[in-house]
PDB file of N, CA, C and O in Angstrom:
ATOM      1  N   UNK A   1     114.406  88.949 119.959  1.00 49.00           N
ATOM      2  CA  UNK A   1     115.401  88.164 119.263  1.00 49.00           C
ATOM      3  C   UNK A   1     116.791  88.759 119.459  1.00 49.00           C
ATOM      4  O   UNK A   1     117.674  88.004 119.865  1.00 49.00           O
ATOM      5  N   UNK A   2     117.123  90.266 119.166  1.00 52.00           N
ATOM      6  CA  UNK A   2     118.419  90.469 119.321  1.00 52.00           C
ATOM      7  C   UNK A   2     118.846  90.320 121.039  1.00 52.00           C
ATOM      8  O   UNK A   2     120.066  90.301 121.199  1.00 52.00           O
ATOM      9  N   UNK A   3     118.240  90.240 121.992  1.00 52.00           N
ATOM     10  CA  UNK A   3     118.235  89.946 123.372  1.00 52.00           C
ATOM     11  C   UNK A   3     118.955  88.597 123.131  1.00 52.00           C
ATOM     12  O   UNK A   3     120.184  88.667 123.139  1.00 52.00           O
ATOM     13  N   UNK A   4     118.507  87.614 122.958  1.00 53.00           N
ATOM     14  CA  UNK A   4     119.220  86.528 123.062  1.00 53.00           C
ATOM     15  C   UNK A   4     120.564  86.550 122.352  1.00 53.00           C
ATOM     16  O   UNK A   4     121.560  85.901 122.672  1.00 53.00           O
ATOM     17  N   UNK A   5     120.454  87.284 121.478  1.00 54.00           N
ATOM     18  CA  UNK A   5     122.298  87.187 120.483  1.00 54.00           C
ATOM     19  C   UNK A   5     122.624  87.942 122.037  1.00 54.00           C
ATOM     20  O   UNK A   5     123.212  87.316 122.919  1.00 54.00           O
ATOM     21  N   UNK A   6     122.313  88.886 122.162  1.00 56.00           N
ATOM     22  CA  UNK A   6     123.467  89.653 123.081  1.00 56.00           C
ATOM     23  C   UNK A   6     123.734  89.627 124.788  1.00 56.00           C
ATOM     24  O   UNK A   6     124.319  90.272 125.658  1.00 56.00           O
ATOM     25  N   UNK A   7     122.705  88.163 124.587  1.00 60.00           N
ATOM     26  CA  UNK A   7     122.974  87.180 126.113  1.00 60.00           C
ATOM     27  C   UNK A   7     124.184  86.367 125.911  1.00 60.00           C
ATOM     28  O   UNK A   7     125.191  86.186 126.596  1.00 60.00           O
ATOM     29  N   UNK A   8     123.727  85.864 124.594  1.00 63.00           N
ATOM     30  CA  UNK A   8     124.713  84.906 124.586  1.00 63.00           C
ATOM     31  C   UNK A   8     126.227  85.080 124.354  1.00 63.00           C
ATOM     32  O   UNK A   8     127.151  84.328 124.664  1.00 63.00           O
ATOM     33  N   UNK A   9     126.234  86.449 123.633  1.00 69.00           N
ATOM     34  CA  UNK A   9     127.214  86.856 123.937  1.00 69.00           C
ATOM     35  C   UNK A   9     128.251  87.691 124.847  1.00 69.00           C
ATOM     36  O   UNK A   9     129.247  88.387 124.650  1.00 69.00           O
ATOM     37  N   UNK A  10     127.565  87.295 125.840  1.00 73.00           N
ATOM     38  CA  UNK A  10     128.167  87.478 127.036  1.00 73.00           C
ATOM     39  C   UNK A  10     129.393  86.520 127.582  1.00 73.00           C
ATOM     40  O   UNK A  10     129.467  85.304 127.406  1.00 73.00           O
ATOM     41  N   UNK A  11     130.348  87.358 128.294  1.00 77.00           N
ATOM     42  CA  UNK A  11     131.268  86.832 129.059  1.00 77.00           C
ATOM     43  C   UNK A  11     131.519  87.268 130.824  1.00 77.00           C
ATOM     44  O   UNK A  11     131.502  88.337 131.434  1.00 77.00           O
ATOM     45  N   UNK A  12     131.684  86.235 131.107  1.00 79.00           N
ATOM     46  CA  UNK A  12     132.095  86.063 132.776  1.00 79.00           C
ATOM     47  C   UNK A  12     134.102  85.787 132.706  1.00 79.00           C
ATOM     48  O   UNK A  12     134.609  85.003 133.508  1.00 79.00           O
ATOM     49  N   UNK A  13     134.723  86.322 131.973  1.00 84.00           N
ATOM     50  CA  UNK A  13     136.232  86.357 132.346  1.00 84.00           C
ATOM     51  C   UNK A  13     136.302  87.631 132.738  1.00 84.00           C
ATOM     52  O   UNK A  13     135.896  88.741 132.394  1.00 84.00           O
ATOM     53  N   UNK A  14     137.378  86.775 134.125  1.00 86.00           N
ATOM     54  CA  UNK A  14     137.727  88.127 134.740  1.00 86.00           C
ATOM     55  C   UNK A  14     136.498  88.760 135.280  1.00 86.00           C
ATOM     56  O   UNK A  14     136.478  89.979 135.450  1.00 86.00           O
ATOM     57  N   UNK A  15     135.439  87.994 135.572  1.00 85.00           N
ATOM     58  CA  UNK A  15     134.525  88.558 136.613  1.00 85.00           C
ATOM     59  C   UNK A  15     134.739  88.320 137.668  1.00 85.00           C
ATOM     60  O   UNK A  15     135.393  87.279 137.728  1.00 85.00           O
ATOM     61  N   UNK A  16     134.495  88.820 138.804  1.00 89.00           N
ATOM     62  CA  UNK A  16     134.637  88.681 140.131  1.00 89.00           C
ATOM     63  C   UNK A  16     133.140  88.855 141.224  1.00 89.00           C
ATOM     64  O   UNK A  16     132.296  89.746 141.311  1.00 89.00           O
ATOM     65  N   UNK A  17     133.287  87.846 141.778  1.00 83.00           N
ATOM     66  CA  UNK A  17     132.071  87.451 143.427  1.00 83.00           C
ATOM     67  C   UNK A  17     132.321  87.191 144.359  1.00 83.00           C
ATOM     68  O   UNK A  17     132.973  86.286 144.879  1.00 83.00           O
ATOM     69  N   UNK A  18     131.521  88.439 144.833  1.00 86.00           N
ATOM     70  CA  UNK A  18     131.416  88.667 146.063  1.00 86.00           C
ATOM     71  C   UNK A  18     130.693  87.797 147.110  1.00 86.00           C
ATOM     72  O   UNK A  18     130.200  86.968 146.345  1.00 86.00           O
ATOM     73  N   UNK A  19     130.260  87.388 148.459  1.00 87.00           N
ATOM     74  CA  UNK A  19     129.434  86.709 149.142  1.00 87.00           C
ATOM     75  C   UNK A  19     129.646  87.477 149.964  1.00 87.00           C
ATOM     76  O   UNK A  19     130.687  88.126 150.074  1.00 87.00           O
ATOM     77  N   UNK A  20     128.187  87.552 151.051  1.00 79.00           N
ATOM     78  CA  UNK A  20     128.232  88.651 151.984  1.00 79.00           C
ATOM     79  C   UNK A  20     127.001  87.861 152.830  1.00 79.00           C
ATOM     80  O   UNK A  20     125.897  87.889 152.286  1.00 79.00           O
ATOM     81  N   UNK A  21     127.077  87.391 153.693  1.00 82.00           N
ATOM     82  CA  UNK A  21     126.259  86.811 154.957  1.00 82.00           C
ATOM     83  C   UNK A  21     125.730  88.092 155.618  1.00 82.00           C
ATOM     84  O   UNK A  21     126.321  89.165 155.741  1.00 82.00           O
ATOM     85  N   UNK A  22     124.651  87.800 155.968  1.00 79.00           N
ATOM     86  CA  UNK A  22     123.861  89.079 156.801  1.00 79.00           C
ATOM     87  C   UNK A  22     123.109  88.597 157.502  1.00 79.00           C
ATOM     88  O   UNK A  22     122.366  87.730 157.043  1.00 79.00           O
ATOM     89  N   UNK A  23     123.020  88.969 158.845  1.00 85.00           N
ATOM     90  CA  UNK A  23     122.177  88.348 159.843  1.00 85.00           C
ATOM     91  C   UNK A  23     120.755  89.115 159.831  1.00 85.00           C
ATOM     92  O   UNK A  23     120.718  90.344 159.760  1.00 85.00           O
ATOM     93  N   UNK A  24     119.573  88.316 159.906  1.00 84.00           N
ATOM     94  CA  UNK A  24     118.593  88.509 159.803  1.00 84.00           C
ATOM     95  C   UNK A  24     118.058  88.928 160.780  1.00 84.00           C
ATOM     96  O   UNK A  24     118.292  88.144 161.700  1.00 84.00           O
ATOM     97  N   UNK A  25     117.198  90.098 161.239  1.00 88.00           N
ATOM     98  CA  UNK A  25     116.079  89.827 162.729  1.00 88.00           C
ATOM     99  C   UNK A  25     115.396  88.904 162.491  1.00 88.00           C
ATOM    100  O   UNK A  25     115.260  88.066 161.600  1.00 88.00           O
ATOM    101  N   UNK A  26     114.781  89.283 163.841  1.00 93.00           N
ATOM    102  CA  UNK A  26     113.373  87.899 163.702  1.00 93.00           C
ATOM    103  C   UNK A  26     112.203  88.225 162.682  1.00 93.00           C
ATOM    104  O   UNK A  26     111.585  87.360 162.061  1.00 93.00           O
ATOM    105  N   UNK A  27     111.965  89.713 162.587  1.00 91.00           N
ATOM    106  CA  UNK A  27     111.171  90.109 161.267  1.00 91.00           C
ATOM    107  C   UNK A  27     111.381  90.133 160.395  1.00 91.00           C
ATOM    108  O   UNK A  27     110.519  90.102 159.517  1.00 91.00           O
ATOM    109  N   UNK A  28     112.555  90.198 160.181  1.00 86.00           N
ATOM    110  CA  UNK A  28     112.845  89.841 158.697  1.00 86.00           C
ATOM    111  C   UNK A  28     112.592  88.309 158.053  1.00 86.00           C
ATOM    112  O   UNK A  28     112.285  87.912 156.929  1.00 86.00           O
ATOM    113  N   UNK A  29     112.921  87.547 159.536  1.00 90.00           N
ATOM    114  CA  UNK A  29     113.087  86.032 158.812  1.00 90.00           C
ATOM    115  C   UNK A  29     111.699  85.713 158.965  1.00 90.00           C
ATOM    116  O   UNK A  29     111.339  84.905 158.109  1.00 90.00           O
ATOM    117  N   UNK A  30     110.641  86.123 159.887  1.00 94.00           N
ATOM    118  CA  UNK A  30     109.513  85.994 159.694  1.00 94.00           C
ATOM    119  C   UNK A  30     108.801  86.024 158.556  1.00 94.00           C
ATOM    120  O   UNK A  30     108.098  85.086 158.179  1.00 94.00           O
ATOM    121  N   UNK A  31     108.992  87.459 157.749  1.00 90.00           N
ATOM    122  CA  UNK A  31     108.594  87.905 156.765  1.00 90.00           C
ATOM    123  C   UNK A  31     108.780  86.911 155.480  1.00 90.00           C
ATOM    124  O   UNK A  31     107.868  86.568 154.727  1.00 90.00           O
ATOM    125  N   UNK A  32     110.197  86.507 155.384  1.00 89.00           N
ATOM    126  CA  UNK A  32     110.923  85.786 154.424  1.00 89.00           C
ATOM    127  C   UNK A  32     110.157  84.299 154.771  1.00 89.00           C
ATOM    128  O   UNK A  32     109.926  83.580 153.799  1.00 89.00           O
ATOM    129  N   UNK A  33     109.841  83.920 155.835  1.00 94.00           N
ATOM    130  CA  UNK A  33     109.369  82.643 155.796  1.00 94.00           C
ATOM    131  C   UNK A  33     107.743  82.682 155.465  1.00 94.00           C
ATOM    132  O   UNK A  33     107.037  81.774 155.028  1.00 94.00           O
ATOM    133  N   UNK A  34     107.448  83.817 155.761  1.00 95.00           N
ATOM    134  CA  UNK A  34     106.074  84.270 155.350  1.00 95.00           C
ATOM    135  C   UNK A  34     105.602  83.695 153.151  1.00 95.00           C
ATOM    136  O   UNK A  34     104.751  83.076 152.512  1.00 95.00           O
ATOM    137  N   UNK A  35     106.407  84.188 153.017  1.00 93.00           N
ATOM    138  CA  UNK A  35     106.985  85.031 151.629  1.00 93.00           C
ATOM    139  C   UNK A  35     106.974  83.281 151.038  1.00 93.00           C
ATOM    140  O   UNK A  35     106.247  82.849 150.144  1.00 93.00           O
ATOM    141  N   UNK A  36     107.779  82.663 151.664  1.00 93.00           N
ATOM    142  CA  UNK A  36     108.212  80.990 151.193  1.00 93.00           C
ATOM    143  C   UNK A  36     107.153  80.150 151.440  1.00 93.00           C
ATOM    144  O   UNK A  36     107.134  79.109 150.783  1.00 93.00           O
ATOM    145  N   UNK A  37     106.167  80.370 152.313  1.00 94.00           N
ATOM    146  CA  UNK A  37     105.056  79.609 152.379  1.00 94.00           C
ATOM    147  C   UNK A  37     103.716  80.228 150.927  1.00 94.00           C
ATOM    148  O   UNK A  37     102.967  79.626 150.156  1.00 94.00           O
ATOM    149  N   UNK A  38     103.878  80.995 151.067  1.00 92.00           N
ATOM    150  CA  UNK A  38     102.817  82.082 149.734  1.00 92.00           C
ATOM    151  C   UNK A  38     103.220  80.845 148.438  1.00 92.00           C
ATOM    152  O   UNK A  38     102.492  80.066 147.823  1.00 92.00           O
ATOM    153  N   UNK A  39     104.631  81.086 148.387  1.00 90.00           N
ATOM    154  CA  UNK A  39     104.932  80.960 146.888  1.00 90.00           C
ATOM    155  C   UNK A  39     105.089  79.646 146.679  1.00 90.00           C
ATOM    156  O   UNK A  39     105.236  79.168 145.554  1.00 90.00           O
ATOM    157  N   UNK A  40     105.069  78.981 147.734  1.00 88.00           N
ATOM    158  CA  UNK A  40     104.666  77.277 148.145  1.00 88.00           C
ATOM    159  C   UNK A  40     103.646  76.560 147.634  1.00 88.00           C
ATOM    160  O   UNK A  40     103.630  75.394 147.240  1.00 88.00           O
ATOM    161  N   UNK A  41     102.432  77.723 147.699  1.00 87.00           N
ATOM    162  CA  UNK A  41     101.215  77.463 147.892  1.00 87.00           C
ATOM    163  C   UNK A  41     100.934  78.311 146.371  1.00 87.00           C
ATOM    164  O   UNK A  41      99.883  78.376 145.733  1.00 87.00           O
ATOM    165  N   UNK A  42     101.403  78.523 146.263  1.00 83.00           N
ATOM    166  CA  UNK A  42     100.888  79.110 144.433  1.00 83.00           C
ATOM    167  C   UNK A  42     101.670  78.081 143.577  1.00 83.00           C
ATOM    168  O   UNK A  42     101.127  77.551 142.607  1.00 83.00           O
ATOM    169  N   UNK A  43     103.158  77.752 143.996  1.00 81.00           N
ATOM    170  CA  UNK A  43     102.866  76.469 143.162  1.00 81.00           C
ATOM    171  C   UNK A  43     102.459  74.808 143.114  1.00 81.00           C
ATOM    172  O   UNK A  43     102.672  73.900 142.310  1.00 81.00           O
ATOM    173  N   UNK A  44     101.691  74.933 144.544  1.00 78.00           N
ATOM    174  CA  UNK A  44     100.842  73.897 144.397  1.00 78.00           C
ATOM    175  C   UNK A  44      99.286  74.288 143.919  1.00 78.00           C
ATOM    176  O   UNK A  44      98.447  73.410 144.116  1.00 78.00           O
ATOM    177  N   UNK A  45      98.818  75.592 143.279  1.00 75.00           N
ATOM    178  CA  UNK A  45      97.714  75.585 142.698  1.00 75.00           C
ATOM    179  C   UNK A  45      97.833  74.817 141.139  1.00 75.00           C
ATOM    180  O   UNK A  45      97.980  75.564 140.172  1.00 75.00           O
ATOM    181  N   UNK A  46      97.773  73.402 140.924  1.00 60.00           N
ATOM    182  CA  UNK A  46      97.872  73.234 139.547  1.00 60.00           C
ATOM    183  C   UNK A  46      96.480  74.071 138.761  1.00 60.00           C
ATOM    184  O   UNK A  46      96.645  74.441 137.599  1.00 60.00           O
ATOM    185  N   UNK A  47      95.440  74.277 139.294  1.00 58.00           N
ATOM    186  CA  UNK A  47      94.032  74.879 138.784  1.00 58.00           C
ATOM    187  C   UNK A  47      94.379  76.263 137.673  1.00 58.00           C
ATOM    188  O   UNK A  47      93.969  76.536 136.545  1.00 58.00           O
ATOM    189  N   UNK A  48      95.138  76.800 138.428  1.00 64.00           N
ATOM    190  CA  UNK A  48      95.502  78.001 137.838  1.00 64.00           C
ATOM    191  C   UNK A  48      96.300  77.796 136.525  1.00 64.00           C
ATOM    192  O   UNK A  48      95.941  78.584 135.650  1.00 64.00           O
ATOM    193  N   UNK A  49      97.087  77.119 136.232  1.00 65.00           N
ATOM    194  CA  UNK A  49      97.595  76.662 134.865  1.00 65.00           C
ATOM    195  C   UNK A  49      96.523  76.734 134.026  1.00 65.00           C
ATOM    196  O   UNK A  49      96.637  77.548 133.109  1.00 65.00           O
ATOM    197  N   UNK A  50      95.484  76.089 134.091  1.00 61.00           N
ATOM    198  CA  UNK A  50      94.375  75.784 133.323  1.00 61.00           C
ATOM    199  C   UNK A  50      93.393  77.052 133.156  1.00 61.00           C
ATOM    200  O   UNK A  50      92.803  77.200 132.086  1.00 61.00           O
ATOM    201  N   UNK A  51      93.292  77.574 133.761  1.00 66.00           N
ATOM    202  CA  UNK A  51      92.544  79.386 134.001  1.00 66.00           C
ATOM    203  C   UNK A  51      93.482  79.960 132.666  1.00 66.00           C
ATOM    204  O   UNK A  51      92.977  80.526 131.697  1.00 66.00           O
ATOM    205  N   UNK A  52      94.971  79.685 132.832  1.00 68.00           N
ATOM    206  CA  UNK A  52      95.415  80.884 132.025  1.00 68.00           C
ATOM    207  C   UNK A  52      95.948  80.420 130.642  1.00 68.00           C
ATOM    208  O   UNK A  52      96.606  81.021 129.793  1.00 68.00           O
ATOM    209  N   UNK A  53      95.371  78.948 130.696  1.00 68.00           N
ATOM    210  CA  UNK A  53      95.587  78.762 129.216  1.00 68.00           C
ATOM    211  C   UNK A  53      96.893  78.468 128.696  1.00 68.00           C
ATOM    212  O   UNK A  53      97.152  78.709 127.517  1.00 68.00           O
ATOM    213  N   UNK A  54      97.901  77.872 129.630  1.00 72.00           N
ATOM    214  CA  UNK A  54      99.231  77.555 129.174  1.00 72.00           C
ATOM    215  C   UNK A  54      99.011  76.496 129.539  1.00 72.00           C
ATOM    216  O   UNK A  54      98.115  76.057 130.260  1.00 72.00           O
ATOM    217  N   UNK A  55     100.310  75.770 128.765  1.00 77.00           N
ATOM    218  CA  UNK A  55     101.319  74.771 128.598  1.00 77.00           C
ATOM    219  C   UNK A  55     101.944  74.872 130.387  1.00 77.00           C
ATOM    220  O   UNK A  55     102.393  75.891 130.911  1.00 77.00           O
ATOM    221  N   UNK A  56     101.771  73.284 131.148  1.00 74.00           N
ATOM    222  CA  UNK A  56     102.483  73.159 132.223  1.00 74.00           C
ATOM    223  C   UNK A  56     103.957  73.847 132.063  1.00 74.00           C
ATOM    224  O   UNK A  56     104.534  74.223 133.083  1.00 74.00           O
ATOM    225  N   UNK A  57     104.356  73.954 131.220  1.00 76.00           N
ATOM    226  CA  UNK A  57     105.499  73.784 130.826  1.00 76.00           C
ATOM    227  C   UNK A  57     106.211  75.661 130.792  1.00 76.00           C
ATOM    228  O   UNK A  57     107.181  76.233 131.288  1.00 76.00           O
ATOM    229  N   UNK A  58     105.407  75.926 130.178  1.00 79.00           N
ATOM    230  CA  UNK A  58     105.013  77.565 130.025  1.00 79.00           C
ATOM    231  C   UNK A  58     104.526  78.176 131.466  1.00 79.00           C
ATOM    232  O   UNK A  58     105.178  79.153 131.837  1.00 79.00           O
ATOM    233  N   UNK A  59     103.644  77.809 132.189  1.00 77.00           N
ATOM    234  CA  UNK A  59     103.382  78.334 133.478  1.00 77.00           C
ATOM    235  C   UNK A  59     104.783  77.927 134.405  1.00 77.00           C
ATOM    236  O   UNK A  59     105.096  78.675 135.331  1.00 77.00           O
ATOM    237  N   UNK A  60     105.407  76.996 134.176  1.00 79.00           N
ATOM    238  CA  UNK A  60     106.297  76.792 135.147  1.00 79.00           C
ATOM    239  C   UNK A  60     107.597  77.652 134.749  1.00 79.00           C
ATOM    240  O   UNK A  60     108.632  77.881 135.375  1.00 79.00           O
ATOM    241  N   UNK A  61     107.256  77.951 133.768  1.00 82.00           N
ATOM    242  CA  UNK A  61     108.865  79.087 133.368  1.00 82.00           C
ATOM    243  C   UNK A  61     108.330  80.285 133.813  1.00 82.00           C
ATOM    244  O   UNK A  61     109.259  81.069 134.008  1.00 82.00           O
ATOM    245  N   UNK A  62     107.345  80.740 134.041  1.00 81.00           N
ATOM    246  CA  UNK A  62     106.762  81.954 134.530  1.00 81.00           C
ATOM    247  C   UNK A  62     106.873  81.885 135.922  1.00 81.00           C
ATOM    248  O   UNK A  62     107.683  82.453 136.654  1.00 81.00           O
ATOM    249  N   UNK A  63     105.872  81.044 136.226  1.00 83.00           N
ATOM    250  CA  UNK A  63     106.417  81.171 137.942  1.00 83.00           C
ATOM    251  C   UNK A  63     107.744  80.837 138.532  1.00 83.00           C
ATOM    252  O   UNK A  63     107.854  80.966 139.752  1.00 83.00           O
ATOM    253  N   UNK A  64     108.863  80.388 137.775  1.00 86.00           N
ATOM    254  CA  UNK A  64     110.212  80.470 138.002  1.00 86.00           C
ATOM    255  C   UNK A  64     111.119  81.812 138.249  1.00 86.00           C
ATOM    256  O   UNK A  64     112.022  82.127 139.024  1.00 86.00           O
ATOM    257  N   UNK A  65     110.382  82.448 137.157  1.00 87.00           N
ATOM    258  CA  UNK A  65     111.285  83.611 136.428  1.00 87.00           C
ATOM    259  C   UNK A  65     110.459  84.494 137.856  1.00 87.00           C
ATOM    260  O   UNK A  65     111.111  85.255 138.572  1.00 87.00           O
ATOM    261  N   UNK A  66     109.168  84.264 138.052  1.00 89.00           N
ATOM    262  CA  UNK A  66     108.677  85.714 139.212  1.00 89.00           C
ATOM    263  C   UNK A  66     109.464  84.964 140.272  1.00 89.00           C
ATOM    264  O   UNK A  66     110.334  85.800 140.515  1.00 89.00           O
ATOM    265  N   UNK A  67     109.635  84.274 140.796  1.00 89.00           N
ATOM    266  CA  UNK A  67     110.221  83.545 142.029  1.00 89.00           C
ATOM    267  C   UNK A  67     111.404  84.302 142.066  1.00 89.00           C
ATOM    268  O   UNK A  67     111.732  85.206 142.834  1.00 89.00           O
ATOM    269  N   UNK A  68     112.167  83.644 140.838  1.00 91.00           N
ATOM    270  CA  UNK A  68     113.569  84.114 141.401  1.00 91.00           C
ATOM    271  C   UNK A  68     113.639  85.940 141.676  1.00 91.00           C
ATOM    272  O   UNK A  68     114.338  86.601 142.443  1.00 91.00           O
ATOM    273  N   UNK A  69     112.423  86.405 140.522  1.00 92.00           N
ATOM    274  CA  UNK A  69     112.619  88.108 140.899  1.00 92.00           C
ATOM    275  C   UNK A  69     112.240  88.761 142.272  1.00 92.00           C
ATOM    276  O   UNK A  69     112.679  89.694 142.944  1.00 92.00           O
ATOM    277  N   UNK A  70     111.127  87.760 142.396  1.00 91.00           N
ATOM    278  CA  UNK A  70     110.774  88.436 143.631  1.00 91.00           C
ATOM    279  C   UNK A  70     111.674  88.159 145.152  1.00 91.00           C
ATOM    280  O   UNK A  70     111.782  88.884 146.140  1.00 91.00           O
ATOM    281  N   UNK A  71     112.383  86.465 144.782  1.00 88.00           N
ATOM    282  CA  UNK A  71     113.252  86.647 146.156  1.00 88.00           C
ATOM    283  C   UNK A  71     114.819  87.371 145.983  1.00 88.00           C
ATOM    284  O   UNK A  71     115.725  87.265 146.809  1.00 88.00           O
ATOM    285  N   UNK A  72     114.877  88.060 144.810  1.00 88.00           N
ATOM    286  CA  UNK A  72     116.041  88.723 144.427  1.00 88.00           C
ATOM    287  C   UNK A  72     115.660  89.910 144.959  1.00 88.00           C
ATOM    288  O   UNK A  72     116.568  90.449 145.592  1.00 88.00           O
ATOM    289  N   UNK A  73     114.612  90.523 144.926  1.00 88.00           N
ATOM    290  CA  UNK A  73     114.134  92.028 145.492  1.00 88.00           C
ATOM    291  C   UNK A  73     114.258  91.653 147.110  1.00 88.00           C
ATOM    292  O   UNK A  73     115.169  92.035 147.844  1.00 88.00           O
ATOM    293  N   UNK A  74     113.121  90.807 147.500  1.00 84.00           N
ATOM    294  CA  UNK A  74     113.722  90.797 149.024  1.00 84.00           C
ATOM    295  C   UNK A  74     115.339  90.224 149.549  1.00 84.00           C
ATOM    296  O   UNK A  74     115.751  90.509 150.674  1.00 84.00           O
ATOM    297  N   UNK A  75     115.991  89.565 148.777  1.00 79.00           N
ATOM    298  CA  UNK A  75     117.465  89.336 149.462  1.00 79.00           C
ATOM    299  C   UNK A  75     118.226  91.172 149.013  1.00 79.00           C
ATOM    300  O   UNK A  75     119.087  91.695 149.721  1.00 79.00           O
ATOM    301  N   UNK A  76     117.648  91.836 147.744  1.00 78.00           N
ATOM    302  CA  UNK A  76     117.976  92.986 148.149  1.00 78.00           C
ATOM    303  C   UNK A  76     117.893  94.066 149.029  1.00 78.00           C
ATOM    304  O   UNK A  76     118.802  94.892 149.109  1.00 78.00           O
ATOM    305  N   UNK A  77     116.854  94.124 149.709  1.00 74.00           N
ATOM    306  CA  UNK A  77     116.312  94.423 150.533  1.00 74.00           C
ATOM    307  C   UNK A  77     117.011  95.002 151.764  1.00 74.00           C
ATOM    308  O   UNK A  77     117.414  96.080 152.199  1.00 74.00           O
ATOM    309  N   UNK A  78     116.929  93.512 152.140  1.00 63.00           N
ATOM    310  CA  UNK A  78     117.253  93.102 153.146  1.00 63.00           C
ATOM    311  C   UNK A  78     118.591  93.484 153.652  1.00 63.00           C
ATOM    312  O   UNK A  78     118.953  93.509 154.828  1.00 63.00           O
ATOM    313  N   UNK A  79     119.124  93.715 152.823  1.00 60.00           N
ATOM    314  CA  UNK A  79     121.312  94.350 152.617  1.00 60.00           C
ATOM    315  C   UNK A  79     121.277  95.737 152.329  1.00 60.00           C
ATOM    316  O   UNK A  79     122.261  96.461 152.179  1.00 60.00           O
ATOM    317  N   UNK A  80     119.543  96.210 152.231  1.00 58.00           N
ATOM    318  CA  UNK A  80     120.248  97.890 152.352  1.00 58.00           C
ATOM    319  C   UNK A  80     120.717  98.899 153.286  1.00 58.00           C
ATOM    320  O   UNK A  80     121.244 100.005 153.164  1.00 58.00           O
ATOM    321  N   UNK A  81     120.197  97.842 154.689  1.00 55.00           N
ATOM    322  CA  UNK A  81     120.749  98.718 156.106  1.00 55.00           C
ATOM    323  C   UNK A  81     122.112  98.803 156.097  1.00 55.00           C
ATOM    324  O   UNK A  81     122.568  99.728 156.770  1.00 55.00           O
ATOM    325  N   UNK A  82     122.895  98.101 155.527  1.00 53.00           N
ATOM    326  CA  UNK A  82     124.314  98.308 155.233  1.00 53.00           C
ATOM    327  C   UNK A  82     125.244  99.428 154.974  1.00 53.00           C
ATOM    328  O   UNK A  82     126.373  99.567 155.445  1.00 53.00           O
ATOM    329  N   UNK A  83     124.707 100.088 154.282  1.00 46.00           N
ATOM    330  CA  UNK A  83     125.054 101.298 153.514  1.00 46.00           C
ATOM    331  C   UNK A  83     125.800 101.146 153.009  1.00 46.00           C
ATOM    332  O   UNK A  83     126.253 102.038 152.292  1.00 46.00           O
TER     333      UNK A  83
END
């Protein structure tokens, strides 16, 4: 509960973003397209909703929330040869 007061009280003034393009190898984009077919295919398992006992509604905020984490770890990744 106090998590959400102190989301919401958050501010973006006077924040600043960055964008940074990075060229991929072919393994990398392999990998990444690898990665997009998986998570394709997990959310076309509707079966599994029903295994774990949620609300469509509830499984789909879950597999949202791992999605975006997990392609946030690999777009991090991917930008650490940078230094």
């Amino acid at each position: 509960a106090s998590g959400t007061f102190v989301a919401r009280s958050l501010s973006y003034a006077r924040a600043e973003h960055y964008e940074h393009t990075i060229a991929l190898t072919s393994e990398q984009r392999r990998v990444y397209d690898v990665a997009c077919t998986i998570w394709n295919e997990l959310r076309a398992l509707g079966k599994v909703v029903e295994e774990l006992s949620m609300t469509k509604s509830t499984a789909m905020k879950v597999y949202w929330g791992s999605h975006q984490r997990f392609f946030k770890q690999v777009c991090s990744g991917k930008g650490e040869d940078r230094g």
